[in-house]
Tab-separated table of C-alpha atoms and ligand atoms in Angstrom:
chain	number	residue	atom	x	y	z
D	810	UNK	CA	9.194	-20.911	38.297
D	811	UNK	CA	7.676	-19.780	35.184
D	812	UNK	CA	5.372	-16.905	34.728
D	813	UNK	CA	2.560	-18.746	32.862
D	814	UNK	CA	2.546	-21.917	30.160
D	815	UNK	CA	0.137	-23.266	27.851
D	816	UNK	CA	-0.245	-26.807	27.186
D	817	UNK	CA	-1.108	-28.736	24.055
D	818	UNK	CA	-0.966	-26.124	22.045
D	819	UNK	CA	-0.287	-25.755	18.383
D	820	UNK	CA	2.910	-24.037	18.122
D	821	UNK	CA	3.477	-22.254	15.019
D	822	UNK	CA	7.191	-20.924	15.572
D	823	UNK	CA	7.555	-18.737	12.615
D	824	UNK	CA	10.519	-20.918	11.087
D	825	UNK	CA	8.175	-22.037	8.651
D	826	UNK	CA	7.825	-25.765	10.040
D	827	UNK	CA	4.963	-26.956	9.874
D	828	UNK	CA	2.607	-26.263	13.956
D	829	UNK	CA	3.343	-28.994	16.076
D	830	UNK	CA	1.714	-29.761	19.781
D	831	UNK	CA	3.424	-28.767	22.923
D	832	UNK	CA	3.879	-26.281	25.198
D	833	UNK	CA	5.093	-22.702	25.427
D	834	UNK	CA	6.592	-20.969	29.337
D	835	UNK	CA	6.878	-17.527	29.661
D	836	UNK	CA	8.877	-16.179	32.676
D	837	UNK	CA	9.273	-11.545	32.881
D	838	UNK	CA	7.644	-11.107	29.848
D	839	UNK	CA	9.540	-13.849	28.028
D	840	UNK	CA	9.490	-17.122	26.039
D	841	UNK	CA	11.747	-19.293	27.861
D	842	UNK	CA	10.524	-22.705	26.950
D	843	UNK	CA	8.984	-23.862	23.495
D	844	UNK	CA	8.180	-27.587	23.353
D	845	UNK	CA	8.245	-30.180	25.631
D	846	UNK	CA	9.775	-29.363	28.741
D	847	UNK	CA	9.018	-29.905	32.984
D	848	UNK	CA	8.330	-26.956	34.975
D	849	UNK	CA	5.476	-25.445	36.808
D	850	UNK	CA	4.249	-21.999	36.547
D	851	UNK	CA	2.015	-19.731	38.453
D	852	UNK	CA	-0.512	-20.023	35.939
D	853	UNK	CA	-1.121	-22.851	33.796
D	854	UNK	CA	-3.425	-22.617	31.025
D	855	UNK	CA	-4.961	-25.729	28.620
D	856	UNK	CA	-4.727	-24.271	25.129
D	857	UNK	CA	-6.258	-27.027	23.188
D	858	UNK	CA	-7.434	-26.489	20.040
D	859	UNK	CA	-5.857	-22.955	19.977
D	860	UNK	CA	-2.258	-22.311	17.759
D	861	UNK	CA	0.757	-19.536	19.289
D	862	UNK	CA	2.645	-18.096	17.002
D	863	UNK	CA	5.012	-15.178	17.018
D	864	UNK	CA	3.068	-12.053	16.205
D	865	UNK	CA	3.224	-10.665	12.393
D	866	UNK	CA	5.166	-7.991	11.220
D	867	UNK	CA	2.971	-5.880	8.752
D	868	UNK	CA	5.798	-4.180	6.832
D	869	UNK	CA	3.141	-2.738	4.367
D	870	UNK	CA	0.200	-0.590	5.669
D	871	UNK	CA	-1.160	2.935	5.581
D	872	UNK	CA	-2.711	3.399	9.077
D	873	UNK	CA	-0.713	7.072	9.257
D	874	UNK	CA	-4.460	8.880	9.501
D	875	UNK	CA	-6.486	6.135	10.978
D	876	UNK	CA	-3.983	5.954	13.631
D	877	UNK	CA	-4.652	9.589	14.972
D	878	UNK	CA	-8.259	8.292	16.034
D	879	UNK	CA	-7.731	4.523	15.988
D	880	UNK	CA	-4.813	3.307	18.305
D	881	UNK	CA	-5.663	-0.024	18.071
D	882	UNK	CA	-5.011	0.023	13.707
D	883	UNK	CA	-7.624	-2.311	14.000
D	884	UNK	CA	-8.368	-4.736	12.163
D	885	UNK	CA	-4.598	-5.410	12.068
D	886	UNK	CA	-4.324	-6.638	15.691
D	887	UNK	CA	-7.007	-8.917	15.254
D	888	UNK	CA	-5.160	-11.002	12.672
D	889	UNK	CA	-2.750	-11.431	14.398
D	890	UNK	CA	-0.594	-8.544	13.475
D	891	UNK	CA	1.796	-7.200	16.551
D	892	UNK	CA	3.878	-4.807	14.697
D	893	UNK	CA	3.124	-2.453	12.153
D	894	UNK	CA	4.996	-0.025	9.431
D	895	UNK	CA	3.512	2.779	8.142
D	896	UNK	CA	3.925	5.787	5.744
D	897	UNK	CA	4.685	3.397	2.939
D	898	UNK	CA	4.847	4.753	-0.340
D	899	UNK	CA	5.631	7.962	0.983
D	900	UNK	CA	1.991	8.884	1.924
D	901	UNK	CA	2.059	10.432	5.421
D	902	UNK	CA	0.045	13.176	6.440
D	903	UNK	CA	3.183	14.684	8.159
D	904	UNK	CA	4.695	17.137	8.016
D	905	UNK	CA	1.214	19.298	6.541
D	906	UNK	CA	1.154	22.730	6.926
D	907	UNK	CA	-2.498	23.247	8.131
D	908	UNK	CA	-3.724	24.816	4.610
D	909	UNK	CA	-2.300	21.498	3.330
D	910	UNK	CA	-4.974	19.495	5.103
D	911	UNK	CA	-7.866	19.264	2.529
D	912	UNK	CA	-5.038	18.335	-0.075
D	913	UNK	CA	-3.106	15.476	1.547
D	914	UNK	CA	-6.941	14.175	2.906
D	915	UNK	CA	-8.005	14.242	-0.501
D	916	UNK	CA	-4.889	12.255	-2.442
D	917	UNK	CA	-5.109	9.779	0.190
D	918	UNK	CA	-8.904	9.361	-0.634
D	919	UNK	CA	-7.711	9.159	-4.132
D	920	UNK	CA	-4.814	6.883	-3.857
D	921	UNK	CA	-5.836	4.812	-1.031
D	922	UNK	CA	-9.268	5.069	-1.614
D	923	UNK	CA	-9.690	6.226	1.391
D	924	UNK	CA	-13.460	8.040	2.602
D	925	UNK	CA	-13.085	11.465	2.621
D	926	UNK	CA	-16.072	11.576	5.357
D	927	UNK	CA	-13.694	9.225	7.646
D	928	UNK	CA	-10.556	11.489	6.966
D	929	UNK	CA	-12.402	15.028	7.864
D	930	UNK	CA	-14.132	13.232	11.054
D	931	UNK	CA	-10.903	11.430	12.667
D	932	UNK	CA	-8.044	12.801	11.952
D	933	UNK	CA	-6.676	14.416	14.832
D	934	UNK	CA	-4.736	17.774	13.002
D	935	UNK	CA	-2.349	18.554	16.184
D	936	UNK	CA	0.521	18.528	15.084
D	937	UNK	CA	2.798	20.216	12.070
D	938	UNK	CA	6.164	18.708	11.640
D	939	UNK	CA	6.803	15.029	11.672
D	940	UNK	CA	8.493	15.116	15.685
D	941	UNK	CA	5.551	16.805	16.400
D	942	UNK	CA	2.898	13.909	14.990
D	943	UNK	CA	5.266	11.189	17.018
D	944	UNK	CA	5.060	13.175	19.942
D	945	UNK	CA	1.445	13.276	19.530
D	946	UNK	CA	1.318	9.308	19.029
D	947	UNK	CA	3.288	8.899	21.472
D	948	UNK	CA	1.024	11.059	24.035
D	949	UNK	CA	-1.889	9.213	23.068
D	950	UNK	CA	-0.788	5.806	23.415
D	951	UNK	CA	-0.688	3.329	20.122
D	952	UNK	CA	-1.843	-0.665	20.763
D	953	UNK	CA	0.533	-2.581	18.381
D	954	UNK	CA	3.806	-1.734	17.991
D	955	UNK	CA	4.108	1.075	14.910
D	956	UNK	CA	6.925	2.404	12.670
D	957	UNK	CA	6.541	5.421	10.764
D	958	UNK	CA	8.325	6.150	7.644
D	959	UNK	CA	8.747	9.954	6.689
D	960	UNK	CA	6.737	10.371	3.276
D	961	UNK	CA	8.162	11.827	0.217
D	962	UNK	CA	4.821	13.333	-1.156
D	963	UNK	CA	4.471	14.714	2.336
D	964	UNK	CA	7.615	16.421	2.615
D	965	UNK	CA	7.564	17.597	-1.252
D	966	UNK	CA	4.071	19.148	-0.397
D	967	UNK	CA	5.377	20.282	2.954
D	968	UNK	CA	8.341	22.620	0.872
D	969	UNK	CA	6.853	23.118	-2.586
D	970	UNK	CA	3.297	23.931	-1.587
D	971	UNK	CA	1.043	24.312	-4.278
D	972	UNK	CA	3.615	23.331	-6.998
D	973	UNK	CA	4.563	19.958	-5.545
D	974	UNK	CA	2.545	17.417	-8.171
D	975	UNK	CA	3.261	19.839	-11.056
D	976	UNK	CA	7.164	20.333	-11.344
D	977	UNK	CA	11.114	19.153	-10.247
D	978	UNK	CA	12.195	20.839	-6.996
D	979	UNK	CA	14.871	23.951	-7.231
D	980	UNK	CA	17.996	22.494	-5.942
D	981	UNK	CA	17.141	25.073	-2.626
D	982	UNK	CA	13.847	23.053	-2.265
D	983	UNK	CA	15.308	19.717	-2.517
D	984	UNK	CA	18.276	21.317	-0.134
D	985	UNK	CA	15.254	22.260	2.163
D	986	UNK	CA	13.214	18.689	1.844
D	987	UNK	CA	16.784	16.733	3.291
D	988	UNK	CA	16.605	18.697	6.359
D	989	UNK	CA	13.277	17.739	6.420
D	990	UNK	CA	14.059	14.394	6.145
D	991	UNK	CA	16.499	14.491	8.407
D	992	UNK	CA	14.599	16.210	11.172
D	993	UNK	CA	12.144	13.465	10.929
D	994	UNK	CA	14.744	10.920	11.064
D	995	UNK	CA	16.078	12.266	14.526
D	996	UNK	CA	13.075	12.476	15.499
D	997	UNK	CA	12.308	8.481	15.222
D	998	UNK	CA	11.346	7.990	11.855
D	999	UNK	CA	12.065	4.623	10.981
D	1000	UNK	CA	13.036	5.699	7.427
D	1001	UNK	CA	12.659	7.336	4.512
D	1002	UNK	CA	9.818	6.028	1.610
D	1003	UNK	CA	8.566	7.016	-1.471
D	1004	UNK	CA	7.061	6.364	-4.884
D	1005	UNK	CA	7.507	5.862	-8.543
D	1006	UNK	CA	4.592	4.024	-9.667
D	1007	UNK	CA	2.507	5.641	-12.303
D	1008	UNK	CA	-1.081	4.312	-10.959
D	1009	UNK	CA	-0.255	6.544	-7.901
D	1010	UNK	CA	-2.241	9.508	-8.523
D	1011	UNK	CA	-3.944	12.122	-6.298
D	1012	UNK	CA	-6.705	14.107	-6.419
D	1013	UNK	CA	-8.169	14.445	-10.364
D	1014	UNK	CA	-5.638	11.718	-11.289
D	1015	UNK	CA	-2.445	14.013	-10.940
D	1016	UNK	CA	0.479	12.239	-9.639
D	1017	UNK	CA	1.425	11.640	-6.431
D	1018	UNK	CA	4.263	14.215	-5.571
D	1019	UNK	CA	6.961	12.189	-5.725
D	1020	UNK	CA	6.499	11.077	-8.856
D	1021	UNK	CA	7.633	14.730	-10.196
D	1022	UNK	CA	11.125	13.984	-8.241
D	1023	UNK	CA	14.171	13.885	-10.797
D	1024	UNK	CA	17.275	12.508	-10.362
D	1025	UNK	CA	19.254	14.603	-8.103
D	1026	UNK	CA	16.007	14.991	-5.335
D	1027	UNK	CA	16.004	11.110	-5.209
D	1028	UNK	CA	19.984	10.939	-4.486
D	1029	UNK	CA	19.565	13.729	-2.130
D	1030	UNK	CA	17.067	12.584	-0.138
D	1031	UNK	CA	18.160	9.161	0.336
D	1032	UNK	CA	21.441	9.913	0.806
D	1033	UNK	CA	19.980	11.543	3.723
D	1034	UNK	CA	20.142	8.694	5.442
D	1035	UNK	CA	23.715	8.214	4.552
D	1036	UNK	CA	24.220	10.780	7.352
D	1037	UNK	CA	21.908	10.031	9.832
D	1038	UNK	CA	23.172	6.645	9.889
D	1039	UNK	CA	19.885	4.773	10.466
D	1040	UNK	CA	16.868	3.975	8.961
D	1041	UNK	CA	15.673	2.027	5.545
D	1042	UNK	CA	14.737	3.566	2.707
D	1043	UNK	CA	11.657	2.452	1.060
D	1044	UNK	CA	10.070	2.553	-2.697
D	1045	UNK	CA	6.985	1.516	-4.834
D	1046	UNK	CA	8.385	0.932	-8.041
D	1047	UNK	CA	6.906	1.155	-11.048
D	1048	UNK	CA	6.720	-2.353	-13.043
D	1049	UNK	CA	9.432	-1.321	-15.490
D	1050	UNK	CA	11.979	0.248	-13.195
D	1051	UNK	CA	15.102	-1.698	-13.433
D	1052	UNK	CA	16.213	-2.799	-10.058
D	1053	UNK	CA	20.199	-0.927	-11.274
D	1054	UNK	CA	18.133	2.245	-10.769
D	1055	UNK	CA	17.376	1.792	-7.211
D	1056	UNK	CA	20.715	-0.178	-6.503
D	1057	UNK	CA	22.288	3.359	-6.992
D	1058	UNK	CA	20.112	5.370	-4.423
D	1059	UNK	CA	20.585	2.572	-1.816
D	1060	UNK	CA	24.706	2.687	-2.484
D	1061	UNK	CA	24.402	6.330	-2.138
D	1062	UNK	CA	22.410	6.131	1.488
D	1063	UNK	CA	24.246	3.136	2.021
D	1064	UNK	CA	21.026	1.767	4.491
D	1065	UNK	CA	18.726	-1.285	3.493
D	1066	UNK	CA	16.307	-0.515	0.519
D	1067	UNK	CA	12.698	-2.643	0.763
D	1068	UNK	CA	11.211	-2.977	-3.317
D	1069	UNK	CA	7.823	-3.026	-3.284
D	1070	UNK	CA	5.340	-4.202	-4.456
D	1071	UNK	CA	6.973	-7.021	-6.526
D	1072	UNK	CA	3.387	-8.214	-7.921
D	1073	UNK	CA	3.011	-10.710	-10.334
D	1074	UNK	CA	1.347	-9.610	-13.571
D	1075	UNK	CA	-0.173	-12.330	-15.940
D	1076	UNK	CA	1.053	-10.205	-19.284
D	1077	UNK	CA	4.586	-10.345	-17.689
D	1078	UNK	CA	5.076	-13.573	-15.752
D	1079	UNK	CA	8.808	-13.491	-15.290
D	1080	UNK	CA	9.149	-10.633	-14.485
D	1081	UNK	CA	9.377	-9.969	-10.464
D	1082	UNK	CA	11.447	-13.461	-10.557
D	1083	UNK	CA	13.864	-11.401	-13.146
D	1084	UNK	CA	13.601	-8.669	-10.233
D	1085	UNK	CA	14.360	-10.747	-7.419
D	1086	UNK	CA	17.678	-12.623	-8.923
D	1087	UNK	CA	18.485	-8.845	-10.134
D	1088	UNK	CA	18.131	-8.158	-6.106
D	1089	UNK	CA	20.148	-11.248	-5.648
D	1090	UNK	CA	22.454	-9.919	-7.430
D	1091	UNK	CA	22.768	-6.282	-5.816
D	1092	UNK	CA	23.337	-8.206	-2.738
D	1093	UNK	CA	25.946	-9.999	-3.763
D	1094	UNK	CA	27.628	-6.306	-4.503
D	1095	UNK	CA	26.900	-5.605	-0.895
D	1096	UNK	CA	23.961	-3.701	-1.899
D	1097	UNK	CA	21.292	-3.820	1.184
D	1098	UNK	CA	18.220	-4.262	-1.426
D	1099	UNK	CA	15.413	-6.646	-0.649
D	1100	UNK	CA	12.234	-7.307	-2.336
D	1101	UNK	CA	8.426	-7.168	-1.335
D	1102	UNK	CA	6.497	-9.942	-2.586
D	1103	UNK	CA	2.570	-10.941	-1.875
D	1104	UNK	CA	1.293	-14.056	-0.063
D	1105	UNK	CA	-2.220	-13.555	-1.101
D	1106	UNK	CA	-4.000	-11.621	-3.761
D	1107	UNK	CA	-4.013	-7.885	-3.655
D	1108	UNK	CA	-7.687	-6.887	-3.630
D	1109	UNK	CA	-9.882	-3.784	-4.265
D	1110	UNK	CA	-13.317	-2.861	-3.465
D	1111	UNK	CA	-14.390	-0.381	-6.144
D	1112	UNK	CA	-17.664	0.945	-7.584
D	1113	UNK	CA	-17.386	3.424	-10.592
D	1114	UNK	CA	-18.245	6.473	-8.657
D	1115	UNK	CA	-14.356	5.770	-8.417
D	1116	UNK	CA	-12.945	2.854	-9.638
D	1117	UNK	CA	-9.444	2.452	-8.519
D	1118	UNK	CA	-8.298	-0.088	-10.434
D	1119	UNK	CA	-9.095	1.669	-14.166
D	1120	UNK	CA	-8.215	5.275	-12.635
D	1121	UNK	CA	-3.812	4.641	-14.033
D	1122	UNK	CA	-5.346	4.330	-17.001
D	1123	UNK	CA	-4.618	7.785	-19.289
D	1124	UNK	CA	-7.617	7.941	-20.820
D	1125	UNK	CA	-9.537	8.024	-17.440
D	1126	UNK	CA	-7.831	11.295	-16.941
D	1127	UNK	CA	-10.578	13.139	-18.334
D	1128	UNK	CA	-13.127	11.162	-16.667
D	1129	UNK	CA	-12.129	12.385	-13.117
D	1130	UNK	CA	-12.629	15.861	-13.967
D	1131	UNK	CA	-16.093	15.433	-15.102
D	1132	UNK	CA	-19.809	15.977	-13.401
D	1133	UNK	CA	-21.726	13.099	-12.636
D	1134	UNK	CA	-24.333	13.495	-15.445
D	1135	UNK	CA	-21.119	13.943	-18.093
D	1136	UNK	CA	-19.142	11.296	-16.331
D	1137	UNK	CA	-22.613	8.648	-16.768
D	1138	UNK	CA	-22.779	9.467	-20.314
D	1139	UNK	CA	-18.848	8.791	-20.869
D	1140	UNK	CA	-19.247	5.759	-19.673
D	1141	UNK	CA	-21.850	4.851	-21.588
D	1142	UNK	CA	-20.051	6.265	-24.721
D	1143	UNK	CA	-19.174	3.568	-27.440
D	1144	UNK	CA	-16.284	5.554	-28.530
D	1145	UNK	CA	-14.939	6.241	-24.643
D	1146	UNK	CA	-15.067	2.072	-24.153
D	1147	UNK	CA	-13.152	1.437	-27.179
D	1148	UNK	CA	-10.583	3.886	-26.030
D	1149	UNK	CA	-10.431	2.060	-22.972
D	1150	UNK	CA	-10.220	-1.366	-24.450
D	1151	UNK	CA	-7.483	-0.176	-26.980
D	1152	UNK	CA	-5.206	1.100	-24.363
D	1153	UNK	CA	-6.233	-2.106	-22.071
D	1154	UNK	CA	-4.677	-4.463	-24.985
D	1155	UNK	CA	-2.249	-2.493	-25.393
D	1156	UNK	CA	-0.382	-4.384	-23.547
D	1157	UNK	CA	1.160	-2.298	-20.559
D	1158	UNK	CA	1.083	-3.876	-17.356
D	1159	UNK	CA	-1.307	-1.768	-15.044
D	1160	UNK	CA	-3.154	-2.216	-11.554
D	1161	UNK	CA	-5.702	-3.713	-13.826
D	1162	UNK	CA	-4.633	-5.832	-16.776
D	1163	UNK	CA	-7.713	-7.152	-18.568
D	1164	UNK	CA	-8.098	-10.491	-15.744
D	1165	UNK	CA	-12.251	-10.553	-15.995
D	1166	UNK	CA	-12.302	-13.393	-14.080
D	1167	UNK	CA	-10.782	-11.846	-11.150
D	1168	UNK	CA	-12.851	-9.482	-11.041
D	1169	UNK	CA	-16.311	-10.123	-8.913
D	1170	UNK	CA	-20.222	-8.520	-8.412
D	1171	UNK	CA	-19.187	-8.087	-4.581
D	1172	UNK	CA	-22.639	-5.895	-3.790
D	1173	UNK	CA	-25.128	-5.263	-5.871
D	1174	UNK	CA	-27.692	-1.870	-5.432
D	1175	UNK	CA	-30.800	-3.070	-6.824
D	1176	UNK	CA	-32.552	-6.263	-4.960
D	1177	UNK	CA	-33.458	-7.445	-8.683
D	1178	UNK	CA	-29.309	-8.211	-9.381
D	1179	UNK	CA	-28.929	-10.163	-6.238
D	1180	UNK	CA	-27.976	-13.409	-8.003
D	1181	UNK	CA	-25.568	-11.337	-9.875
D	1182	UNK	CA	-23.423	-11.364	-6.479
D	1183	UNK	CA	-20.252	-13.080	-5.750
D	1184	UNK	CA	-20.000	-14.056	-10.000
D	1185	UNK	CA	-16.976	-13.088	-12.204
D	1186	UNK	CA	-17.458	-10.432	-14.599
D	1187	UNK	CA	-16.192	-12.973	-17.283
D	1188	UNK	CA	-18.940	-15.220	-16.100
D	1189	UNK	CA	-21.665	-12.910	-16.054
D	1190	UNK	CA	-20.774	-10.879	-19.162
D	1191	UNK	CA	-20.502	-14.632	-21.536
D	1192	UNK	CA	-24.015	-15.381	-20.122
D	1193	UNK	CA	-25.527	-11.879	-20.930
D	1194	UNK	CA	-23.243	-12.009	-24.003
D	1195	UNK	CA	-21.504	-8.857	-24.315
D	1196	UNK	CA	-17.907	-8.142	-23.468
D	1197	UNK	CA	-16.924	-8.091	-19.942
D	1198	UNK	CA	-16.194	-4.304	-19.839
D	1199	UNK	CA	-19.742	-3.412	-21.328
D	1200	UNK	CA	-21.268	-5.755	-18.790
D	1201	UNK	CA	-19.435	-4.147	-16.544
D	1202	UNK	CA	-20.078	-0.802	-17.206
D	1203	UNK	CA	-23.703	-1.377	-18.045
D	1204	UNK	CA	-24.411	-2.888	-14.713
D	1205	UNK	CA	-23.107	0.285	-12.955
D	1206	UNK	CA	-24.947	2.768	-14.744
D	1207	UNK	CA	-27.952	0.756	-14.523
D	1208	UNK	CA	-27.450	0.896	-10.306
D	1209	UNK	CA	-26.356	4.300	-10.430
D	1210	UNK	CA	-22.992	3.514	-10.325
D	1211	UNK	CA	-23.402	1.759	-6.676
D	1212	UNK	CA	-22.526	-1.781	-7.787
D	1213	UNK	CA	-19.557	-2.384	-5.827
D	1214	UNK	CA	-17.163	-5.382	-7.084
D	1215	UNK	CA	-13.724	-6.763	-5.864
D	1216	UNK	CA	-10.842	-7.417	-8.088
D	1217	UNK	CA	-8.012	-10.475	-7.240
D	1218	UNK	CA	-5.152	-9.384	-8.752
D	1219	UNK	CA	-1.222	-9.685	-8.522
D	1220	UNK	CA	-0.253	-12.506	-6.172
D	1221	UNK	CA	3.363	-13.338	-6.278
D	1222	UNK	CA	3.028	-17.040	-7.565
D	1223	UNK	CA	4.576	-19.515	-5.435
D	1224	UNK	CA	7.561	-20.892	-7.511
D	1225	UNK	CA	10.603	-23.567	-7.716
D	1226	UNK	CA	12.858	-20.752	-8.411
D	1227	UNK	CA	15.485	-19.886	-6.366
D	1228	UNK	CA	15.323	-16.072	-5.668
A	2150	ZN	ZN1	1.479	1.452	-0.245
């Protein structure tokens, strides 16, 4: 007898077939019967108007601090989400020596745009070494199911201290950083990840650690895996990597390598297709590399008391060093917003790439811009006739930079290819 069933049910069975109605028995935990079958069950339960489906694997998320106070990762669970991987992009928080704290809270405020006040309040700081943050998940229990990469801006940090966004490793260091890597590997990591991509910047807009890795730290450290024997290696790219580049560190390791984030960028439309037959291709050589594409648009939330999207940009640099009086007056600088606009057109493919009518008043501060709310900034700024980026940027400064708006960007196009 089974455990439980539901009836008429739409079945979504993760083949990618369309739902269809039916039924679903579970018997010790598992799914025995999917469709339409006889068979009674201790518990019978009418799911009309409800839809199974298997539960998603999130192989993209950075839950590694909200975890330590949040077990749940919510709101993951709620959509549906039943297994999660963290540590992406090589952003951990362990290992940390404890004077490391305030650092590796602040880059992730930077990069992830985290809140700093969230990061200082919840994270729970007991542990050191990567084993000893599993151990601690592990003690207090985690709701979905979780894998944790080991980050390489964590472990650079963890072995170059104060020097680990400003220079290459000694070959000691990067000696010392595999046996960091491989500790963390024994330990349970599920692999090893890192980044490359130049809009990944801490703290003042200095790069993420990893980006200072050369050559031989990359081989090194993914051929730690090589040796261990298990895990996938993991790496944000930046948009003109060539795919040969990483095909090399994934022979050397010889585990699965996942590319991320293949994005699609409206200056360079072919270009994650070229990446994905170049994967293809690797393949075919026996080469374990796959490629992370988007369903749906990748979106930010940003006001300009730090706007995320503009921060890759160089001549923002400066900006993130100033005081907020200085900063205000930049902004409002003629000469700083045809800086901005000549590097914008110049053509490089960046977080943001010039799409004004992707990007959205999400909140306005002032009661007297509500209409303003939920129009594109190339809607609002031909109506008020100026250029989208003055609109923009006079809007903020007018609300004391607490406008907040939402950029669509960088959905991987659905296509006829074949990749
Ligand atoms: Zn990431």
């Amino acid at each position: 007898m089974l455990d439980i069933r539901f009836d008429n049910v739409t079945i979504i069975d993760g083949t990618g077939k369309p739902g269809f109605l039916g039924s679903v028995g579970v018997r010790d935990g598992r799914i025995l019967e999917v469709g339409s079958f006889e068979g009674r069950a201790k518990e019978t339960l009418d799911a009309s108007g409800l839809c199974l489906m298997p539960g998603i694997v999130d192989n993209h998320t950075h839950y590694d601090a909200q975890v330590t106070w949040d077990p749940y990762c919510n709101p993951s669970p709620l959509l549906g989400v039943t297994t999660l991987v963290m540590g992406n992009c090589g952003f951990t928080i362990a290992p940390c020596h404890p004077s490391d704290r305030d650092i590796t809270m602040r880059n992730l405020t930077q990069v992830e745009g985290m809140s700093i006040d969230a990061l200082k309040e919840g994270i729970d700081w007991s542990f050191e070494t990567f084993p000893q943050y599993l151990d601690m998940l592990e003690a207090k229990g985690v709701g979905p199911n979780v894998c944790c990469f080991v980050g390489h801006s964590s472990v650079r940090t963890y072995v170059l201290r104060e020097d680990a966004a400003t220079r290459a490793a000694t070959p000691e260091e990067v000696k010392q950083m595999r046996a960091v890597v491989v500790e963390a590997m024994e330990a349970g990591a599920c692999g090893f990840a890192t980044t490359r991509y130049p809009g990944h910047n801490g703290e003042h807009g200095i790069p993420m650690p990893s980006r200072l890795a050369d050559d031989a730290e990359m081989l090194t450290l993914s051929g730690a895996l090589r040796d261990v024997g298990r895990g996938i290696l993991m790496m944000t790219k930046s948009f003109d990597m060539p795919i040969s580049t990483i095909e090399k560190l994934c022979a050397e390791a010889n585990r699965p390598y996942i590319i991320a984030a293949l994005l699609h960028s409206h200056l360079d439309p072919n270009k994650t297709f070229a990446d994905l037959s170049e994967i293809k291709l690797a393949q075919s050589r026996g080469n374990r590399l796959y490629g992370a594409v988007s369903p749906c648009p990748l979106n930010m939330d940003f006001s300009f008391h730090s706007p995320y999207p503009l921060e890759g940009f160089s001549c923002w640099h400066p900006m993130m060093d100033l005081s907020v009086e200085s900063y205000k007056e930049a902004l409002a600088d003629p000469a700083f917003r045809k800086a901005f606009m000549d590097e914008l057109n110049s053509g490089e493919v960046k977080v943001f790439s010039g799409e004004w009518d992707k990007v959205y008043v999400a909140q306005v501060a002032s009661t007297a811009n509500i209409s303003l709310e939920g129009k594109s900034i190339a809607d609002l700024a031909e109506v008020s006739q100026k250029a989208p980026f003055d609109f923009m940027l006079d809007l903020a400064l007018e609300e004391n930079l607490d406008t907040m708006s939402v950029s669509y960007t960088h959905l991987t196009l659905p296509t006829n290819r074949e990749v």
